XYZ file of C-alpha atoms in Angstrom:
694
model
C 0.002 0.009 0.014
C 1.271 3.469 -0.857
C 1.720 5.677 2.195
C 1.515 9.427 1.583
C 2.261 12.539 3.575
C 1.350 16.145 3.004
C 2.417 18.887 5.371
C 0.651 22.168 6.139
C 2.334 25.408 5.184
C 4.938 26.316 7.822
C 5.848 29.985 8.019
C 9.251 31.369 9.030
C 9.092 35.063 9.796
C 12.464 35.616 8.172
C 13.428 36.634 4.575
C 14.014 33.882 2.059
C 17.706 34.639 1.637
C 18.362 34.323 5.387
C 16.507 31.035 5.470
C 18.653 29.758 2.583
C 21.820 30.703 4.478
C 20.535 28.678 7.468
C 19.480 25.764 5.246
C 22.950 25.468 3.662
C 24.459 24.834 7.075
C 22.737 21.438 7.205
C 25.371 20.066 4.879
C 27.415 17.932 4.605
C 25.966 16.589 7.840
C 23.810 17.827 10.717
C 24.490 17.049 14.382
C 20.768 17.611 15.146
C 19.873 14.691 12.911
C 22.172 11.793 13.948
C 20.651 9.531 11.323
C 21.860 11.916 8.551
C 25.442 10.631 8.447
C 26.883 12.471 5.491
C 26.265 13.903 2.043
C 28.431 14.266 -1.030
C 27.844 16.624 -3.961
C 27.707 14.549 -7.148
C 26.814 17.342 -9.559
C 26.341 21.092 -9.448
C 25.716 23.792 -12.034
C 24.924 27.520 -12.046
C 23.384 29.801 -14.557
C 25.702 32.481 -16.018
C 24.001 35.281 -14.098
C 24.029 33.272 -10.842
C 20.222 33.351 -10.548
C 19.766 29.587 -10.569
C 21.755 26.773 -8.999
C 21.057 23.063 -9.217
C 22.839 20.822 -6.715
C 22.613 17.050 -6.579
C 23.798 15.205 -3.484
C 24.145 11.580 -2.469
C 23.064 11.313 1.168
C 24.014 8.544 3.629
C 21.320 7.755 6.183
C 21.635 5.448 9.222
C 18.136 4.049 9.692
C 17.290 2.968 13.231
C 16.228 -0.521 12.233
C 16.715 -3.821 14.127
C 20.164 -5.332 13.626
C 18.609 -8.531 12.270
C 16.804 -6.599 9.537
C 19.991 -4.788 8.543
C 21.900 -8.076 8.343
C 19.209 -9.663 6.180
C 19.232 -6.649 3.895
C 23.045 -6.767 3.806
C 23.490 -3.042 4.366
C 24.545 -0.731 7.164
C 23.331 2.513 5.598
C 20.651 3.650 3.196
C 21.507 5.990 0.295
C 19.242 8.730 -1.077
C 19.702 11.172 -3.899
C 18.675 14.740 -3.215
C 18.294 17.377 -5.955
C 18.023 21.047 -4.919
C 16.880 23.593 -7.475
C 17.446 27.162 -6.198
C 16.060 30.124 -8.106
C 17.315 33.324 -6.552
C 15.363 35.476 -9.012
C 12.042 33.857 -8.153
C 13.181 33.259 -4.541
C 12.249 29.590 -4.511
C 13.997 26.383 -3.562
C 12.606 23.021 -4.716
C 14.038 19.868 -3.117
C 13.448 16.418 -4.555
C 14.725 13.232 -2.895
C 14.395 9.572 -3.734
C 15.974 6.356 -2.509
C 18.874 4.778 -4.304
C 19.064 1.739 -2.035
C 16.537 -1.038 -2.665
C 14.887 1.038 -5.401
C 13.472 -2.153 -6.945
C 11.765 -3.094 -3.683
C 10.916 0.258 -2.171
C 9.978 3.586 -3.808
C 10.397 6.657 -1.652
C 9.866 10.122 -3.050
C 9.856 13.457 -1.274
C 9.241 16.996 -2.521
C 9.889 20.081 -0.401
C 9.730 23.725 -1.339
C 10.677 27.069 0.187
C 8.808 30.075 -1.211
C 8.135 33.665 -0.333
C 4.963 34.243 1.715
C 2.260 35.579 -0.634
C 1.253 38.388 1.759
C 4.618 39.320 3.278
C 7.783 39.225 1.141
C 9.949 39.190 4.259
C 8.532 35.842 5.370
C 9.223 32.360 3.993
C 6.867 29.437 3.547
C 7.842 25.783 3.671
C 5.921 22.742 2.505
C 6.712 19.077 1.994
C 5.019 16.022 0.627
C 6.151 12.430 0.349
C 5.081 8.967 -0.801
C 6.392 5.520 0.036
C 5.527 2.262 -1.672
C 7.076 -0.902 -0.170
C 6.627 -3.635 -2.794
C 8.721 -6.274 -1.061
C 11.314 -6.255 1.676
C 12.462 -9.771 2.585
C 9.104 -10.602 4.138
C 9.294 -7.696 6.584
C 7.170 -5.246 4.610
C 4.943 -4.237 7.535
C 7.917 -3.820 9.901
C 9.870 -1.792 7.371
C 6.865 0.423 6.732
C 6.415 1.191 10.446
C 10.099 1.920 10.902
C 10.149 4.206 7.885
C 7.035 6.135 8.979
C 8.402 6.552 12.501
C 11.737 7.821 11.184
C 10.028 10.195 8.769
C 7.716 11.623 11.433
C 10.731 12.201 13.661
C 12.661 14.038 10.905
C 9.607 16.237 10.133
C 9.487 17.457 13.744
C 13.209 18.223 13.572
C 12.952 20.284 10.344
C 11.777 23.557 11.826
C 13.978 23.127 14.888
C 17.068 22.770 12.658
C 16.352 25.929 10.645
C 15.745 27.912 13.825
C 18.993 26.531 15.331
C 21.036 27.694 12.365
C 19.248 31.043 12.305
C 20.340 31.565 15.901
C 23.899 30.624 14.924
C 23.855 33.245 12.168
C 22.534 35.846 14.547
C 25.296 35.062 17.050
C 27.796 35.565 14.244
C 26.282 38.979 13.473
C 24.536 37.869 10.306
C 20.971 39.144 10.397
C 20.546 40.150 6.768
C 21.461 38.561 3.440
C 20.979 40.788 0.374
C 18.657 39.657 -2.339
C 20.026 38.511 -5.681
C 20.373 41.253 -8.290
C 21.199 40.739 -11.950
C 24.820 41.627 -12.883
C 25.447 44.664 -15.096
C 24.658 43.902 -18.717
C 27.911 42.992 -20.546
C 28.940 44.368 -23.881
C 27.138 42.330 -26.559
C 29.368 39.618 -27.887
C 28.771 35.949 -28.437
C 25.578 34.797 -26.740
C 26.086 32.148 -24.140
C 23.542 29.634 -22.913
C 22.933 28.389 -19.430
C 24.765 25.062 -19.043
C 22.542 22.018 -18.873
C 22.575 20.082 -15.610
C 22.751 16.369 -15.688
C 20.327 14.714 -13.308
C 19.376 11.161 -12.642
C 15.922 9.848 -13.354
C 13.608 9.759 -10.420
C 9.938 8.729 -9.810
C 7.160 10.934 -11.076
C 6.033 13.437 -8.465
C 2.702 14.432 -9.929
C 0.722 12.639 -7.229
C 2.408 14.223 -4.246
C 3.120 17.809 -5.232
C 1.314 20.422 -3.101
C -1.925 21.801 -4.384
C -2.792 25.332 -5.344
C -2.304 28.075 -2.724
C -6.029 28.329 -2.091
C -6.106 24.682 -0.965
C -3.392 24.932 1.664
C -3.563 25.051 5.390
C -1.126 27.091 7.430
C 0.537 25.391 10.412
C -0.064 28.434 12.609
C -3.745 28.354 11.694
C -3.921 24.657 12.624
C -2.329 25.363 15.998
C -4.545 28.370 16.659
C -7.933 27.044 15.583
C -7.622 23.245 15.479
C -5.118 22.381 18.184
C -1.848 20.534 18.361
C -1.610 17.695 15.816
C 1.088 15.204 15.005
C 2.630 15.353 11.499
C 0.625 12.253 10.584
C -2.635 13.856 11.790
C -1.842 17.102 9.948
C -1.274 15.110 6.797
C -4.593 13.187 7.166
C -6.479 16.453 7.630
C -4.917 18.078 4.591
C -5.370 15.007 2.364
C -9.042 14.551 3.375
C -9.620 18.267 2.820
C -8.024 18.069 -0.630
C -10.167 15.052 -1.497
C -13.286 16.946 -0.435
C -12.240 19.919 -2.525
C -11.878 17.669 -5.572
C -15.175 15.837 -5.101
C -17.341 18.362 -3.238
C -16.097 21.728 -4.486
C -17.740 24.665 -2.832
C -19.447 22.477 -0.241
C -16.723 21.176 2.045
C -17.270 21.424 5.814
C -15.171 23.610 8.035
C -11.835 22.187 9.093
C -13.039 21.716 12.646
C -15.770 19.384 11.449
C -13.480 17.419 9.106
C -11.105 16.941 12.017
C -13.888 15.617 14.260
C -14.584 12.788 11.819
C -10.853 11.964 11.535
C -10.541 11.794 15.274
C -13.623 9.604 15.629
C -12.132 7.152 13.135
C -8.602 7.225 14.578
C -7.398 9.133 11.530
C -8.311 6.304 9.154
C -8.854 8.274 5.927
C -11.184 5.851 4.167
C -13.478 5.408 7.186
C -13.549 9.174 7.789
C -14.394 9.817 4.136
C -17.333 7.402 4.238
C -18.722 8.718 7.509
C -18.320 12.387 6.539
C -20.058 11.921 3.169
C -22.933 10.132 4.834
C -23.482 12.902 7.340
C -23.268 15.646 4.695
C -25.940 13.801 2.703
C -28.045 13.353 5.874
C -27.787 17.060 6.675
C -28.962 18.152 3.258
C -31.692 15.589 2.946
C -33.244 16.552 6.287
C -32.417 20.297 6.090
C -30.443 20.147 9.336
C -28.639 23.370 8.388
C -31.877 25.276 8.809
C -33.041 23.525 11.950
C -32.252 26.375 14.321
C -34.118 28.792 12.109
C -37.153 26.595 11.458
C -37.559 24.592 14.690
C -39.974 26.177 17.084
C -39.630 24.554 20.471
C -43.112 23.616 21.784
C -44.135 25.340 24.984
C -44.415 21.929 26.640
C -40.716 21.296 26.033
C -39.847 24.711 27.403
C -41.818 23.862 30.544
C -40.857 20.195 31.084
C -37.523 19.627 29.354
C -34.869 19.829 32.118
C -31.814 20.874 30.131
C -29.988 24.040 29.094
C -26.663 25.755 28.433
C -24.876 27.156 31.451
C -21.578 29.130 31.222
C -18.477 26.992 30.515
C -16.006 24.621 32.201
C -12.398 25.353 33.202
C -11.185 24.504 29.679
C -13.567 27.053 28.130
C -15.845 24.403 26.700
C -19.583 25.231 26.610
C -21.356 23.559 29.511
C -24.733 21.866 29.058
C -26.695 20.756 32.109
C -29.337 18.016 31.965
C -31.369 17.166 35.050
C -32.360 13.772 33.692
C -33.583 12.465 37.067
C -36.177 15.247 37.195
C -37.383 14.785 33.611
C -40.635 12.972 32.870
C -39.378 11.258 29.734
C -42.478 9.027 29.480
C -44.787 12.046 29.681
C -42.820 13.972 27.026
C -42.851 10.984 24.640
C -46.557 10.352 25.228
C -47.437 13.994 24.528
C -44.939 15.121 21.872
C -43.733 11.866 20.319
C -40.271 10.564 19.685
C -39.689 12.685 16.555
C -40.186 16.019 18.281
C -37.822 15.047 21.126
C -35.255 13.923 18.572
C -35.515 17.191 16.685
C -35.029 19.113 19.909
C -31.908 17.136 20.744
C -30.502 17.799 17.262
C -31.165 21.540 17.789
C -29.164 21.352 21.000
C -26.244 19.823 19.128
C -26.425 22.502 16.488
C -26.342 25.138 19.240
C -23.350 23.398 20.682
C -21.419 23.764 17.435
C -22.108 27.507 17.437
C -21.079 27.873 21.067
C -17.805 26.080 20.331
C -16.968 28.541 17.550
C -17.875 31.487 19.815
C -15.704 30.179 22.689
C -12.790 29.582 20.325
C -12.799 33.323 19.599
C -13.413 34.316 23.221
C -10.681 32.196 24.784
C -8.184 32.380 21.908
C -7.657 28.642 21.697
C -9.289 25.823 19.762
C -12.520 24.567 21.389
C -14.242 21.880 19.389
C -16.398 20.117 21.977
C -18.536 20.762 25.012
C -18.971 19.385 28.520
C -22.248 17.841 29.654
C -23.300 17.586 33.257
C -26.077 15.065 33.902
C -27.766 15.110 37.334
C -29.509 11.819 38.040
C -31.129 12.689 41.360
C -34.685 11.347 41.123
C -33.881 8.657 38.560
C -36.088 5.619 39.167
C -37.699 2.682 37.388
C -40.208 4.914 35.571
C -37.309 6.183 33.505
C -36.710 2.641 32.239
C -40.004 2.719 30.284
C -39.291 0.716 27.134
C -40.409 3.350 24.487
C -38.323 5.898 26.367
C -35.259 3.697 26.271
C -35.870 3.049 22.561
C -35.986 6.802 21.889
C -32.791 7.327 23.929
C -30.914 4.635 21.989
C -32.031 6.064 18.658
C -30.853 9.507 19.733
C -27.464 8.141 20.867
C -27.020 6.377 17.531
C -27.943 9.455 15.474
C -25.849 11.912 17.456
C -22.869 9.552 17.453
C -22.999 9.186 13.682
C -23.389 12.894 12.827
C -21.813 14.797 15.722
C -18.652 12.767 16.526
C -16.053 14.066 18.976
C -18.329 16.931 20.090
C -18.595 15.622 23.668
C -15.454 16.536 25.565
C -16.489 15.243 28.967
C -19.654 13.838 30.577
C -20.087 14.294 34.323
C -22.770 12.006 35.740
C -23.742 13.105 39.269
C -25.773 11.526 42.069
C -26.151 8.212 40.292
C -28.782 6.127 42.176
C -28.919 2.380 42.608
C -31.052 1.958 39.480
C -28.320 3.588 37.314
C -26.395 0.332 36.642
C -29.511 -1.067 35.009
C -29.807 1.932 32.684
C -26.040 1.853 31.972
C -26.228 -1.837 31.033
C -28.936 -1.036 28.485
C -27.292 2.039 27.025
C -23.508 1.564 27.168
C -23.209 -1.056 24.336
C -24.542 1.627 21.940
C -21.948 4.264 22.950
C -18.612 4.425 21.173
C -15.712 3.180 23.240
C -13.790 6.465 22.839
C -16.864 8.341 24.087
C -17.300 6.054 27.095
C -13.764 6.994 28.207
C -15.025 10.557 28.660
C -17.613 9.570 31.228
C -17.028 10.386 34.912
C -19.640 8.870 37.275
C -20.195 10.030 40.839
C -22.556 8.383 43.358
C -24.160 10.278 46.204
C -22.209 13.408 47.190
C -18.847 12.188 45.851
C -18.854 15.015 43.352
C -18.325 17.498 46.170
C -14.986 16.088 47.251
C -11.521 15.963 45.674
C -11.652 15.009 42.019
C -15.230 16.256 41.826
C -16.862 19.232 40.136
C -14.299 21.788 41.324
C -11.659 20.041 39.236
C -13.641 20.722 36.034
C -15.893 23.721 36.713
C -15.108 27.048 38.356
C -16.810 27.400 41.728
C -18.585 30.517 40.447
C -20.340 28.440 37.801
C -21.420 25.386 39.880
C -25.262 25.431 39.900
C -27.043 26.238 43.102
C -28.928 22.919 43.191
C -25.509 21.170 43.308
C -24.257 23.270 46.208
C -22.755 26.128 44.185
C -23.538 29.807 44.045
C -24.520 30.107 40.325
C -28.193 30.547 39.572
C -29.249 28.011 36.955
C -32.216 28.459 34.639
C -32.665 24.732 34.077
C -36.049 23.883 35.660
C -36.893 20.938 37.853
C -39.992 20.536 35.658
C -42.029 17.689 37.199
C -44.589 15.319 35.821
C -46.357 16.071 32.540
C -50.137 16.040 33.142
C -51.650 12.796 31.945
C -54.584 14.705 30.562
C -52.251 15.853 27.723
C -51.289 12.256 26.775
C -52.145 11.184 23.239
C -52.679 7.713 21.823
C -50.088 6.030 19.640
C -52.355 6.497 16.640
C -52.625 10.189 17.236
C -48.886 10.595 17.578
C -48.271 8.598 14.407
C -50.712 10.781 12.427
C -49.823 14.174 13.870
C -46.193 14.316 14.955
C -43.566 15.811 12.700
C -41.723 13.039 10.858
C -38.135 14.132 10.647
C -37.188 11.163 8.465
C -40.010 11.402 6.006
C -40.966 15.047 5.668
C -38.143 16.235 3.421
C -38.155 17.778 -0.034
C -35.370 15.368 -1.100
C -35.846 11.745 -2.061
C -33.204 9.028 -2.285
C -32.908 6.358 -4.933
C -30.560 3.570 -5.906
C -29.188 3.276 -9.420
C -28.024 -0.199 -10.349
C -26.471 -1.945 -13.326
C -29.279 -2.492 -15.841
C -31.749 -0.731 -13.574
C -31.795 3.094 -13.912
C -33.981 5.189 -11.664
C -36.630 7.254 -13.417
C -39.046 10.017 -12.332
C -42.179 10.789 -14.335
C -43.422 14.360 -14.790
C -46.646 15.152 -16.656
C -46.765 18.519 -18.424
C -50.057 20.008 -19.592
C -48.931 23.548 -20.412
C -46.261 24.295 -22.969
C -43.314 26.424 -21.734
C -43.562 25.033 -18.228
C -40.211 24.735 -16.539
C -38.907 21.480 -15.021
C -36.267 22.212 -12.388
C -34.057 19.690 -10.592
C -31.499 19.595 -7.852
C -29.699 16.325 -7.135
C -26.517 15.041 -5.474
C -24.582 11.973 -6.527
C -23.951 10.403 -3.128
C -22.218 7.245 -4.349
C -20.800 6.150 -7.678
C -21.035 7.844 -11.055
C -24.264 8.294 -13.069
C -25.502 9.596 -16.423
C -28.468 11.988 -16.273
C -30.991 12.113 -19.155
C -34.276 13.790 -19.873
C -36.794 12.136 -22.217
C -40.214 13.068 -23.625
C -43.058 10.819 -24.652
C -46.605 11.520 -25.784
C -47.925 8.469 -23.962
C -47.555 7.610 -20.340
C -44.849 5.009 -19.596
C -45.768 2.293 -17.111
C -43.548 0.978 -14.311
C -41.441 -1.855 -15.576
C -42.662 -5.267 -14.309
C -40.013 -7.391 -12.660
C -39.154 -10.660 -14.266
C -38.958 -14.049 -12.579
C -35.421 -13.434 -11.388
C -36.699 -10.829 -8.961
C -38.385 -13.438 -6.829
C -35.037 -15.142 -6.337
C -33.264 -11.891 -5.403
C -31.164 -12.000 -8.561
C -30.743 -8.668 -10.409
C -33.517 -7.297 -8.290
C -33.216 -3.516 -7.840
C -33.538 -1.887 -4.460
C -37.014 -0.940 -3.255
C -36.492 2.768 -3.955
C -35.553 2.178 -7.580
C -38.269 2.903 -10.171
C -38.117 2.084 -13.899
C -40.683 3.544 -16.284
C -39.390 3.201 -19.824
C -40.215 -0.223 -21.156
C -37.392 -2.203 -22.749
C -39.501 -2.635 -25.901
C -39.702 1.134 -26.459
C -37.565 2.468 -29.277
C -35.694 5.741 -28.826
C -36.765 8.142 -31.613
C -40.107 6.377 -32.017
C -41.750 5.842 -28.623
C -39.786 8.521 -26.821
C -37.121 11.128 -27.537
C -34.173 12.742 -25.760
C -34.682 16.433 -25.080
C -31.325 17.225 -23.387
C -27.773 16.167 -23.985
C -26.813 13.363 -21.591
C -24.838 14.599 -18.616
C -22.180 12.525 -16.865
C -22.141 13.202 -13.131
C -19.364 12.037 -10.818
C -19.575 10.970 -7.202
C -19.856 13.983 -4.916
C -21.261 16.331 -7.553
C -24.266 18.567 -6.873
C -26.283 19.332 -10.004
C -28.954 21.935 -10.465
C -30.666 22.700 -13.777
C -33.851 23.410 -15.654
C -35.611 22.567 -18.905
C -38.245 24.643 -20.659
C -40.835 22.254 -22.130
C -41.776 22.633 -25.795
C -44.479 20.002 -25.952
C -47.184 18.694 -23.606
C -46.967 15.057 -22.526
C -44.775 13.068 -20.230
C -41.163 13.824 -19.354
C -38.879 11.255 -17.719
C -35.828 12.232 -15.652
C -33.423 9.289 -15.721
C -30.328 8.437 -13.752
C -28.430 5.387 -14.972
C -25.159 3.787 -14.001
C -22.111 5.243 -15.692
C -19.912 2.663 -17.403
C -16.355 3.514 -18.404
C -15.600 3.522 -22.119
C -13.409 0.473 -21.750
C -16.393 -1.508 -20.634
C -18.605 -0.447 -23.535
C -16.091 -0.432 -26.425
C -16.976 -3.931 -27.519
C -20.437 -5.029 -28.567
C -19.784 -8.595 -27.430
C -20.546 -9.169 -23.731
C -17.612 -10.223 -21.624
C -17.701 -12.889 -18.937
C -17.001 -10.210 -16.299
C -19.988 -8.172 -17.461
C -22.301 -11.193 -17.327
C -21.162 -12.026 -13.801
C -21.517 -8.402 -12.786
C -25.101 -8.343 -13.975
C -25.873 -11.150 -11.495
C -24.227 -9.234 -8.650
C -26.115 -5.987 -8.861
C -25.217 -4.887 -5.352
C -21.549 -4.414 -6.375
C -22.620 -1.920 -9.090
C -24.830 0.346 -7.051
C -25.028 4.138 -7.102
C -27.084 6.432 -4.946
C -28.662 9.796 -5.789
C -30.630 12.256 -3.685
C -32.929 14.462 -5.712
C -35.615 17.147 -5.703
C -37.726 18.136 -8.682
C -40.324 20.861 -9.232
C -42.407 22.142 -12.126
C -42.788 25.878 -12.381
C -45.227 27.846 -14.499
C -43.332 29.939 -17.042
C -44.645 33.133 -15.473
C -43.050 32.076 -12.127
C -39.716 31.267 -13.648
C -37.247 34.158 -13.880
C -34.149 33.330 -15.866
C -32.142 30.155 -15.658
C -31.770 27.823 -12.749
C -28.514 29.530 -11.810
C -30.523 32.585 -10.744
C -32.698 30.608 -8.282
C -31.769 30.321 -4.631
C -31.962 26.541 -4.798
C -28.984 26.452 -7.174
C -26.774 27.053 -4.140
C -27.417 23.635 -2.706
C -24.155 22.831 -0.941
C -24.292 19.699 1.174
C -24.049 21.701 4.343
C -23.892 25.148 5.842
C -21.081 23.711 7.928
C -19.114 24.710 4.824
C -16.902 27.717 5.182
C -17.814 28.927 1.727
C -19.963 27.987 -1.194
C -18.679 28.207 -4.719
C -21.165 29.381 -7.360
C -21.743 27.086 -10.320
C -21.385 27.714 -13.995
C -24.147 26.861 -16.441
C -23.363 23.879 -18.690
C -24.369 23.220 -22.218
C -27.353 21.259 -20.997
C -28.713 24.130 -18.948
C -27.456 22.331 -15.830
C -25.146 23.797 -13.221
C -22.580 21.592 -11.614
C -20.480 22.251 -8.568
C -17.971 19.497 -8.234
């Protein structure tokens, strides 16, 4: 497996020329890096005017590997080739390094660059990226990979320290300024001379590890200030996931704090974090979570009987939420409001928590990404173990855990009664292990002694009902009057269905089974508008017209045996016997949409009749170049689940008098996955009247 690393931008508040003077002192060896034994210049060339200099070195490295591994490899040292390209005119230094030892077994490539800060010409930026691919190493591939990554992480930490060490040396020697390069006086015209060519050895392609454009980069100081202290590996994971999101979800990527939460919750496993983050972004858009705080009106009953609320902050500056669970009549709230309303209220609390974290980050001048929750269990008894209430609690835990990971910094459970172990046994299996480690449980009045509340909350903020002096607005509530109870049928018919009442619908697109939506048009010049996201896989989007109504395609006998049977939310309308150009016609150019794209567009109808919006599985050209079916394609057709895409869509028909301009002028065209995004990039209109934001 190829291991990659990408650093943030590290800023030295010194001019480029002074940094170069410090950098040159690293050679031929550096006492601060014992593993860097020596280096020898194998080629060097300069331009005639002295503006450019290319130096190639052979570096000897003593890798801290087990003696047995070194003996098996038959070497004491590893050799790398380093090529430095200095451009004094442009004030840049590009460094490329690759391994000479075991190059047939291991490919290591590194690219570093020093450049002038774009906003301050007296500052210098540094970036580095690297890749390592261990193909074979005497059966010790895993061990060699771990050793290499450990060594590399160690050298990354040393990099800034070494430059600063040599800068201090220069200062002690009285060197605090190095003049910039200036072109020499123009000579009297004679014979033109060319810059000598520099011989360099071939090295692996670096196109996959070079840093991205300046707009895509994160500054190391920004990370430290707003995100917290991260290891080089964690910084690399954050930057790589952010770059992947920029490529696949342009204009709609979440804020860095939110991306980091998902990385932390998945132990910085990139693939797992990608999957979880994409799922939550889709969930937020589908259920309009971004607008929850603006649209959710807390019922008066919840204001009177829900025993929770925000209350100052803890000693770390984290927002503090207090929940008097023992005083809450959970059964009464569920019987009156229903599970969905309670769930929506809990989600609104989590959305408030995200805002409070951002506010406290600014107030306290340090990164605050989570909050502290204090749960008072005084009064908890068997009535709280009512089965529907436990079911609602478990569902809430599951939903919050999936979509708000690493937002709970600490959970203080106070005055836990004897019945608490029963509740904990029911709930704890559904709580992530990392989250459980943040729980602190106190029985009786233990919270008042050493290691109690005073260790985590300032005395001035401890609520009065817990023996403190702070007035707390969280009510004791009491029992909800039974006269307000509603039957299960009433709740099912009247309560707000968070999962079902959404303008967006989801559908699966499978191999040989496109998803199709029928729209009947009675008035010419009506406008069909659409907004859809490709949540998984790649699809082709088409719009067809027919004068007769298509009927849903009947499943064949295979469907009863679960072979090639599409998912339940997949609808096919165009019969296989229909002929394109005779029974129906294409009214828009087919549009290929990649995973992660958000597409908005419109079509002005020219004829009455029936229009079909179709999403079908995209097949690469290599799979469709031959008319003869291949064995792989036949097998794939029997394993539909392995060729499955997912789209989330919304369509609407507007009267031509209500439609002003193209879809790009409508508010719905800005349909980023989430308002957690720091910015939304506007889309450009395509040749098919669709707008795409990748």
